[in-house]
XYZ file of C-alpha atoms in Angstrom:
459
model
C -36.412 -67.464 50.132
C -37.722 -64.054 51.174
C -41.088 -62.531 50.398
C -41.176 -60.357 47.295
C -41.654 -56.833 48.658
C -43.399 -55.558 45.566
C -45.968 -58.336 45.422
C -46.907 -57.892 49.080
C -48.002 -60.334 51.762
C -49.817 -62.846 49.591
C -46.587 -64.728 48.868
C -44.442 -66.330 51.573
C -41.608 -67.230 49.211
C -39.864 -65.554 46.313
C -40.004 -66.902 42.762
C -38.010 -69.848 41.475
C -34.979 -68.859 39.400
C -36.654 -70.075 36.208
C -39.826 -68.179 37.082
C -37.718 -65.085 37.675
C -36.072 -65.436 34.277
C -39.314 -65.854 32.348
C -41.096 -63.142 34.321
C -38.399 -60.463 34.275
C -38.716 -57.802 31.583
C -36.295 -55.094 32.749
C -33.711 -56.184 30.188
C -35.891 -54.762 27.427
C -38.572 -52.590 29.011
C -35.945 -50.267 30.473
C -36.378 -48.488 27.145
C -39.627 -47.176 28.618
C -37.822 -45.374 31.442
C -38.388 -41.874 30.081
C -42.076 -42.553 29.508
C -42.446 -44.223 32.895
C -41.040 -41.164 34.624
C -43.300 -38.841 32.642
C -46.348 -40.883 33.622
C -45.314 -41.006 37.266
C -44.663 -37.269 37.404
C -48.097 -36.559 35.937
C -49.768 -39.052 38.284
C -48.032 -37.673 41.386
C -48.950 -34.103 40.486
C -52.583 -35.139 40.022
C -52.661 -37.053 43.330
C -51.364 -33.972 45.122
C -53.716 -31.566 43.340
C -56.700 -33.808 44.093
C -55.773 -34.074 47.774
C -55.401 -37.847 47.537
C -51.890 -37.578 48.943
C -50.334 -34.774 50.969
C -48.790 -32.014 48.905
C -45.534 -32.505 50.811
C -45.399 -36.133 49.722
C -46.253 -35.158 46.152
C -43.333 -32.744 46.169
C -40.970 -35.362 47.607
C -42.049 -37.765 44.876
C -41.519 -35.113 42.205
C -38.035 -34.317 43.519
C -37.112 -37.981 43.685
C -38.361 -38.653 40.166
C -36.398 -35.676 38.842
C -33.293 -37.144 40.490
C -33.959 -40.460 38.770
C -34.403 -38.639 35.454
C -30.966 -37.072 35.943
C -29.478 -40.482 36.772
C -30.949 -41.961 33.609
C -29.556 -39.099 31.542
C -26.125 -39.585 33.101
C -26.235 -43.370 32.692
C -25.885 -43.953 36.410
C -29.354 -45.319 37.183
C -28.980 -48.749 38.838
C -31.121 -51.126 36.738
C -31.602 -54.341 38.736
C -33.102 -57.623 37.563
C -34.285 -58.337 41.097
C -36.958 -55.701 40.403
C -38.570 -57.356 37.437
C -39.586 -54.389 35.270
C -38.978 -50.696 34.727
C -41.874 -49.722 36.978
C -40.552 -51.598 40.006
C -37.002 -50.432 39.317
C -38.126 -46.817 39.387
C -40.291 -47.319 42.464
C -37.507 -49.115 44.330
C -34.991 -46.393 43.513
C -37.510 -43.739 44.518
C -37.909 -45.418 47.916
C -34.137 -45.352 48.367
C -34.107 -41.644 47.603
C -37.144 -40.345 49.517
C -38.214 -43.123 51.888
C -41.798 -44.072 52.714
C -43.363 -41.295 50.641
C -42.416 -43.297 47.551
C -45.056 -45.871 48.480
C -47.789 -43.275 47.948
C -46.996 -42.904 44.227
C -48.793 -46.121 43.340
C -52.066 -44.917 44.876
C -54.951 -45.155 42.380
C -52.986 -46.864 39.665
C -51.789 -50.340 38.667
C -48.880 -51.583 36.667
C -51.540 -52.491 34.094
C -52.541 -48.916 33.291
C -48.980 -47.769 33.963
C -47.396 -49.954 31.293
C -50.216 -49.243 28.837
C -49.548 -45.529 29.293
C -45.779 -45.890 28.996
C -46.082 -48.001 25.863
C -48.520 -45.616 24.179
C -46.184 -42.709 24.875
C -43.246 -44.650 23.425
C -45.112 -45.722 20.289
C -46.408 -42.178 19.800
C -42.816 -40.927 19.818
C -41.805 -43.723 17.438
C -44.532 -42.711 14.976
C -43.267 -39.128 15.011
C -39.661 -40.238 14.430
C -40.685 -42.499 11.546
C -42.479 -39.570 9.936
C -39.369 -37.397 10.134
C -37.043 -40.109 8.829
C -39.346 -40.913 5.932
C -39.372 -37.214 5.099
C -35.549 -37.206 5.021
C -35.584 -40.070 2.523
C -38.188 -38.254 0.444
C -35.864 -35.252 0.335
C -32.973 -37.405 -0.885
C -35.160 -38.894 -3.613
C -36.462 -35.465 -4.568
C -32.937 -34.115 -4.976
C -32.102 -36.926 -7.402
C -35.394 -36.363 -9.226
C -34.592 -32.691 -9.725
C -31.135 -33.482 -11.077
C -32.472 -36.152 -13.410
C -35.842 -34.808 -14.532
C -34.795 -35.442 -18.156
C -32.504 -38.463 -17.711
C -34.041 -41.258 -19.761
C -34.123 -44.799 -18.444
C -36.136 -47.900 -19.333
C -39.470 -48.333 -17.646
C -40.280 -51.986 -17.023
C -43.275 -54.232 -16.691
C -42.641 -57.896 -15.891
C -38.955 -56.805 -15.692
C -39.069 -56.409 -19.495
C -38.403 -53.064 -21.216
C -41.799 -51.424 -21.686
C -41.656 -47.668 -22.308
C -39.002 -45.045 -21.657
C -39.389 -42.937 -18.526
C -37.148 -40.478 -16.744
C -35.121 -41.314 -13.667
C -36.685 -38.287 -11.985
C -40.139 -39.752 -12.589
C -38.979 -43.086 -11.170
C -37.656 -41.410 -8.012
C -40.919 -39.537 -7.526
C -42.841 -42.820 -7.500
C -41.092 -43.655 -4.218
C -41.706 -40.159 -2.874
C -45.414 -40.877 -3.321
C -45.162 -44.272 -1.608
C -43.275 -42.810 1.333
C -45.858 -40.068 1.743
C -48.520 -42.722 2.197
C -46.253 -44.379 4.753
C -45.941 -41.074 6.581
C -49.714 -40.683 6.623
C -50.078 -44.157 8.145
C -47.704 -43.282 10.981
C -49.424 -39.947 11.531
C -52.837 -41.622 11.602
C -51.579 -44.266 14.024
C -50.173 -41.545 16.261
C -53.502 -39.733 16.303
C -55.543 -42.850 16.982
C -53.425 -44.025 19.911
C -53.397 -40.603 21.566
C -55.741 -41.421 24.443
C -54.604 -41.981 28.004
C -55.053 -45.319 29.817
C -53.754 -43.808 33.070
C -56.341 -44.038 35.822
C -57.936 -47.231 34.535
C -55.956 -48.978 37.297
C -55.894 -52.780 37.170
C -59.011 -53.156 35.002
C -62.054 -51.618 36.701
C -61.042 -48.049 37.494
C -60.454 -46.758 41.021
C -62.562 -45.466 43.956
C -60.168 -42.545 44.455
C -61.384 -39.174 43.149
C -58.706 -38.896 40.501
C -58.611 -36.404 37.642
C -57.875 -38.443 34.515
C -58.265 -35.407 32.271
C -55.453 -33.691 34.164
C -52.973 -36.520 33.674
C -54.024 -36.978 30.046
C -53.364 -33.308 29.327
C -50.030 -33.360 31.146
C -48.880 -36.242 28.960
C -50.049 -34.694 25.693
C -52.975 -37.060 25.189
C -56.211 -35.820 23.650
C -58.116 -37.209 26.632
C -58.584 -40.319 28.778
C -59.742 -43.625 27.315
C -63.436 -44.190 28.008
C -63.369 -47.830 29.097
C -61.054 -49.161 31.777
C -61.065 -52.737 30.442
C -60.068 -51.548 26.978
C -57.520 -49.126 28.398
C -55.376 -51.785 30.073
C -55.738 -54.532 27.464
C -55.721 -52.807 24.071
C -52.585 -53.290 21.986
C -54.022 -52.467 18.591
C -52.003 -49.240 18.688
C -48.830 -51.333 18.707
C -50.199 -53.538 15.940
C -51.058 -50.496 13.855
C -47.556 -49.152 14.346
C -46.070 -52.500 13.313
C -48.373 -52.642 10.301
C -47.158 -49.210 9.193
C -43.564 -50.349 9.783
C -44.101 -53.466 7.672
C -45.615 -51.554 4.753
C -42.881 -48.911 4.879
C -40.216 -51.612 5.060
C -41.754 -53.285 2.010
C -41.392 -50.029 0.083
C -37.792 -49.732 1.241
C -37.179 -53.314 0.182
C -38.478 -52.602 -3.319
C -36.197 -49.590 -3.611
C -33.287 -51.588 -2.202
C -33.870 -54.307 -4.797
C -33.665 -51.699 -7.543
C -30.442 -50.320 -6.103
C -28.955 -53.822 -6.083
C -29.946 -54.312 -9.727
C -28.902 -50.849 -10.870
C -25.495 -51.122 -9.192
C -24.695 -54.461 -10.874
C -22.481 -54.499 -13.997
C -25.381 -56.000 -15.949
C -27.252 -52.714 -15.493
C -24.587 -50.196 -14.539
C -27.172 -47.470 -13.966
C -25.680 -46.185 -10.697
C -22.564 -46.306 -8.592
C -22.747 -46.421 -4.840
C -20.116 -44.553 -2.886
C -17.505 -46.343 -0.809
C -19.497 -45.305 2.260
C -22.304 -47.690 1.288
C -20.384 -50.498 -0.421
C -18.288 -53.397 0.807
C -15.675 -55.641 -0.744
C -15.008 -59.349 -0.953
C -12.589 -61.313 1.195
C -11.121 -63.096 -1.860
C -12.319 -61.173 -4.956
C -10.612 -57.777 -5.029
C -12.730 -56.462 -7.910
C -16.028 -56.678 -5.997
C -18.144 -53.710 -4.880
C -21.076 -55.196 -3.018
C -24.269 -53.211 -2.248
C -24.507 -54.783 1.194
C -26.397 -51.876 2.773
C -29.163 -52.179 0.196
C -29.252 -55.955 0.585
C -29.615 -55.664 4.343
C -32.402 -53.111 3.992
C -34.097 -55.552 1.625
C -33.820 -58.269 4.265
C -35.067 -56.198 7.222
C -38.662 -56.451 6.039
C -38.629 -60.093 7.155
C -37.791 -59.118 10.706
C -40.355 -56.307 10.747
C -43.159 -58.352 9.212
C -42.316 -61.151 11.650
C -42.726 -58.728 14.545
C -46.189 -57.754 13.308
C -47.324 -61.353 12.846
C -45.794 -62.338 16.176
C -47.652 -59.697 18.178
C -50.865 -60.309 16.263
C -50.583 -63.953 17.301
C -50.026 -62.986 20.950
C -53.132 -60.836 21.228
C -55.532 -62.795 19.013
C -56.875 -65.075 21.759
C -56.705 -62.933 24.895
C -59.894 -62.488 26.885
C -60.347 -59.166 28.686
C -58.591 -57.656 30.436
C -54.831 -57.810 31.147
C -52.819 -61.033 30.845
C -49.082 -61.554 31.235
C -48.956 -62.496 27.542
C -48.918 -58.759 26.919
C -45.412 -58.569 28.312
C -44.466 -60.011 24.917
C -45.683 -56.865 23.146
C -42.612 -54.696 23.603
C -39.712 -56.749 22.225
C -41.191 -57.111 18.712
C -42.111 -53.435 18.618
C -38.636 -52.397 19.733
C -37.023 -54.766 17.224
C -39.162 -53.510 14.341
C -38.534 -49.910 15.340
C -34.771 -50.394 15.382
C -34.743 -52.228 12.045
C -36.915 -49.617 10.336
C -34.992 -46.609 11.621
C -31.667 -48.161 10.613
C -33.070 -48.987 7.172
C -34.406 -45.465 6.681
C -31.088 -43.915 7.673
C -29.168 -46.251 5.369
C -31.494 -45.690 2.430
C -31.418 -41.904 2.777
C -27.635 -42.055 2.922
C -27.361 -44.306 -0.116
C -29.733 -42.321 -2.282
C -28.247 -38.999 -1.304
C -24.804 -40.318 -2.187
C -25.222 -42.392 -5.348
C -24.013 -41.381 -8.811
C -26.193 -41.914 -11.869
C -24.699 -43.122 -15.177
C -27.115 -41.395 -17.564
C -25.549 -42.828 -20.781
C -25.892 -46.367 -19.410
C -29.545 -45.732 -18.588
C -30.129 -44.414 -22.089
C -28.437 -47.383 -23.740
C -30.644 -49.724 -21.757
C -33.739 -47.689 -22.693
C -32.940 -48.165 -26.384
C -33.337 -51.927 -26.086
C -36.583 -53.843 -26.428
C -38.378 -51.511 -28.864
C -39.752 -49.207 -26.146
C -41.419 -46.799 -28.608
C -43.684 -49.432 -30.175
C -46.666 -47.967 -28.307
C -45.815 -44.557 -29.771
C -45.977 -46.086 -33.236
C -49.405 -47.536 -32.453
C -50.601 -44.203 -31.052
C -49.414 -42.443 -34.233
C -51.402 -44.887 -36.370
C -54.517 -44.274 -34.272
C -54.133 -40.496 -34.419
C -53.054 -40.091 -38.040
C -54.577 -43.075 -39.864
C -57.747 -43.167 -37.710
C -57.487 -46.892 -37.139
C -58.843 -48.647 -34.021
C -56.180 -49.127 -31.373
C -56.364 -52.927 -31.569
C -55.548 -52.754 -35.284
C -52.825 -50.217 -34.613
C -51.442 -52.527 -31.927
C -51.216 -55.318 -34.506
C -49.451 -53.006 -36.993
C -46.916 -51.906 -34.378
C -46.285 -55.529 -33.397
C -45.606 -56.446 -37.036
C -43.208 -53.496 -37.347
C -41.346 -54.683 -34.244
C -41.073 -58.188 -35.697
C -39.669 -56.724 -38.908
C -37.170 -54.535 -37.041
C -36.109 -57.456 -34.896
C -35.466 -59.631 -37.959
C -33.230 -56.874 -39.391
C -31.553 -56.195 -36.034
C -32.595 -52.538 -36.165
C -34.356 -50.207 -33.763
C -37.760 -48.892 -34.766
C -36.236 -45.470 -35.177
C -33.776 -46.875 -37.758
C -36.259 -49.104 -39.601
C -36.516 -47.843 -43.231
C -39.786 -46.267 -44.300
C -40.164 -48.927 -46.993
C -40.208 -51.613 -44.320
C -42.832 -49.720 -42.328
C -44.953 -49.260 -45.441
C -44.791 -52.984 -46.099
C -46.554 -53.385 -42.773
C -48.991 -50.472 -43.257
C -48.982 -48.518 -46.552
C -50.453 -45.414 -44.931
C -47.396 -44.789 -42.752
C -45.372 -41.697 -43.779
C -41.981 -40.354 -42.767
C -43.759 -38.241 -40.134
C -43.719 -41.406 -38.024
C -40.059 -40.830 -37.169
C -40.960 -37.771 -35.119
C -42.501 -40.033 -32.473
C -40.040 -42.953 -32.479
C -37.167 -41.383 -30.551
C -36.824 -41.863 -26.802
C -37.076 -38.118 -26.226
C -40.247 -37.879 -28.282
C -41.798 -40.763 -26.396
C -40.981 -39.322 -22.996
C -42.015 -35.783 -23.901
C -45.341 -37.025 -25.262
C -46.429 -38.451 -21.872
C -47.929 -35.154 -20.721
C -50.986 -36.515 -18.920
C -51.153 -35.581 -15.242
C -48.694 -37.764 -13.366
C -46.888 -38.712 -16.574
C -43.161 -39.000 -17.201
C -42.776 -35.958 -19.469
C -40.068 -33.704 -17.987
C -42.623 -30.883 -17.902
C -44.863 -32.949 -15.627
C -41.935 -34.249 -13.588
C -40.826 -30.689 -12.833
C -44.365 -29.798 -11.817
C -44.348 -32.662 -9.326
C -40.900 -31.686 -8.078
C -42.206 -28.167 -7.395
C -45.211 -29.619 -5.595
C -43.096 -31.841 -3.374
C -40.506 -29.172 -2.640
C -43.269 -26.947 -1.324
C -44.956 -29.760 0.567
C -41.799 -31.062 2.212
């Protein structure tokens, strides 16, 4: 077998076929091609400006890399497994295009700082895309919130009817969650925005390079301050995966609600044909498969986070080949999250709300019992714990008569607490309960519209 040209003269034979299979990463790290070219263009320009290579060679390298960029855009770049990764594929193609000058590109750098730079650039872009896609979902939720600022639905605790809320208020809860997700991606993008390029293999380089120049060219805030950390750190990828996992968990919660709401048992919403499927043998079925798949994606994304955390937990400084296993989980989590965000934005922008069904459900379970207790506290000046007991007794009485609290006769209420008057009925309707929740962040339509205005301006 022939010597591997990229590894140099240390090896007299090429790798075994099994070694080649386990070592080769081009099948997945070709996704870093755009970032690899950007890093190489910045590095070549710096080498030329610093006089480390001849300006003529720097220009040849630039021209060759621009040709490769065009080939990648056209889909004609020849990816080859014989060159194990994206870096060697680009370098080999560059040599075919410009000859010996291509060999000067790798001066003062290593694949260690090269891949760390490429990966940071890719994750930085992924953070920015996640932010934009989360914003699109927020906008879809906000549109539903504005339409349904007064649409009453049951609010649940322990999946039991608790107090009435509005569907608009419910939608805005997810807008808040997604904003925190956006902030996590933005923070991760800021924290990772330092350049490893120039750290070389692990110790830096004796060449008089200008790391600030390449950092600026690539949009980094500056170069990383420690060469060992620069080539070995993958916490930026872990932070990205952590943000993905938390965001996916929020999507999964929303997906679970869509599945419940779309079922005949609830009947709160109807998904369009675009986001429903049928059954192979039951013609009546409308299955919320998109929501179910979004709900399931969190397993894949969380698995990616745990998997990479396990890879890096025991690695001594600096670079080890274990770190080749960093990209596949990140790519997989990225793809699953972006697909989930697109699907969820589509579903929520497209669903139809059955307001009467929501209201009927909100009438069940005596949801205004707390309002009764609050009335007793305010009007009869009783301690809340005593008022709570009175309201509970009234619920028991209404339940025995199969009546709602709103329909329970005054005589029955007086049998529980003689001080109760007919003024109590002003607080026992669903509308009265919802409208009374005027504290900041409450479900009263007045407050919901205030939050809608806030989010419309912010988004």
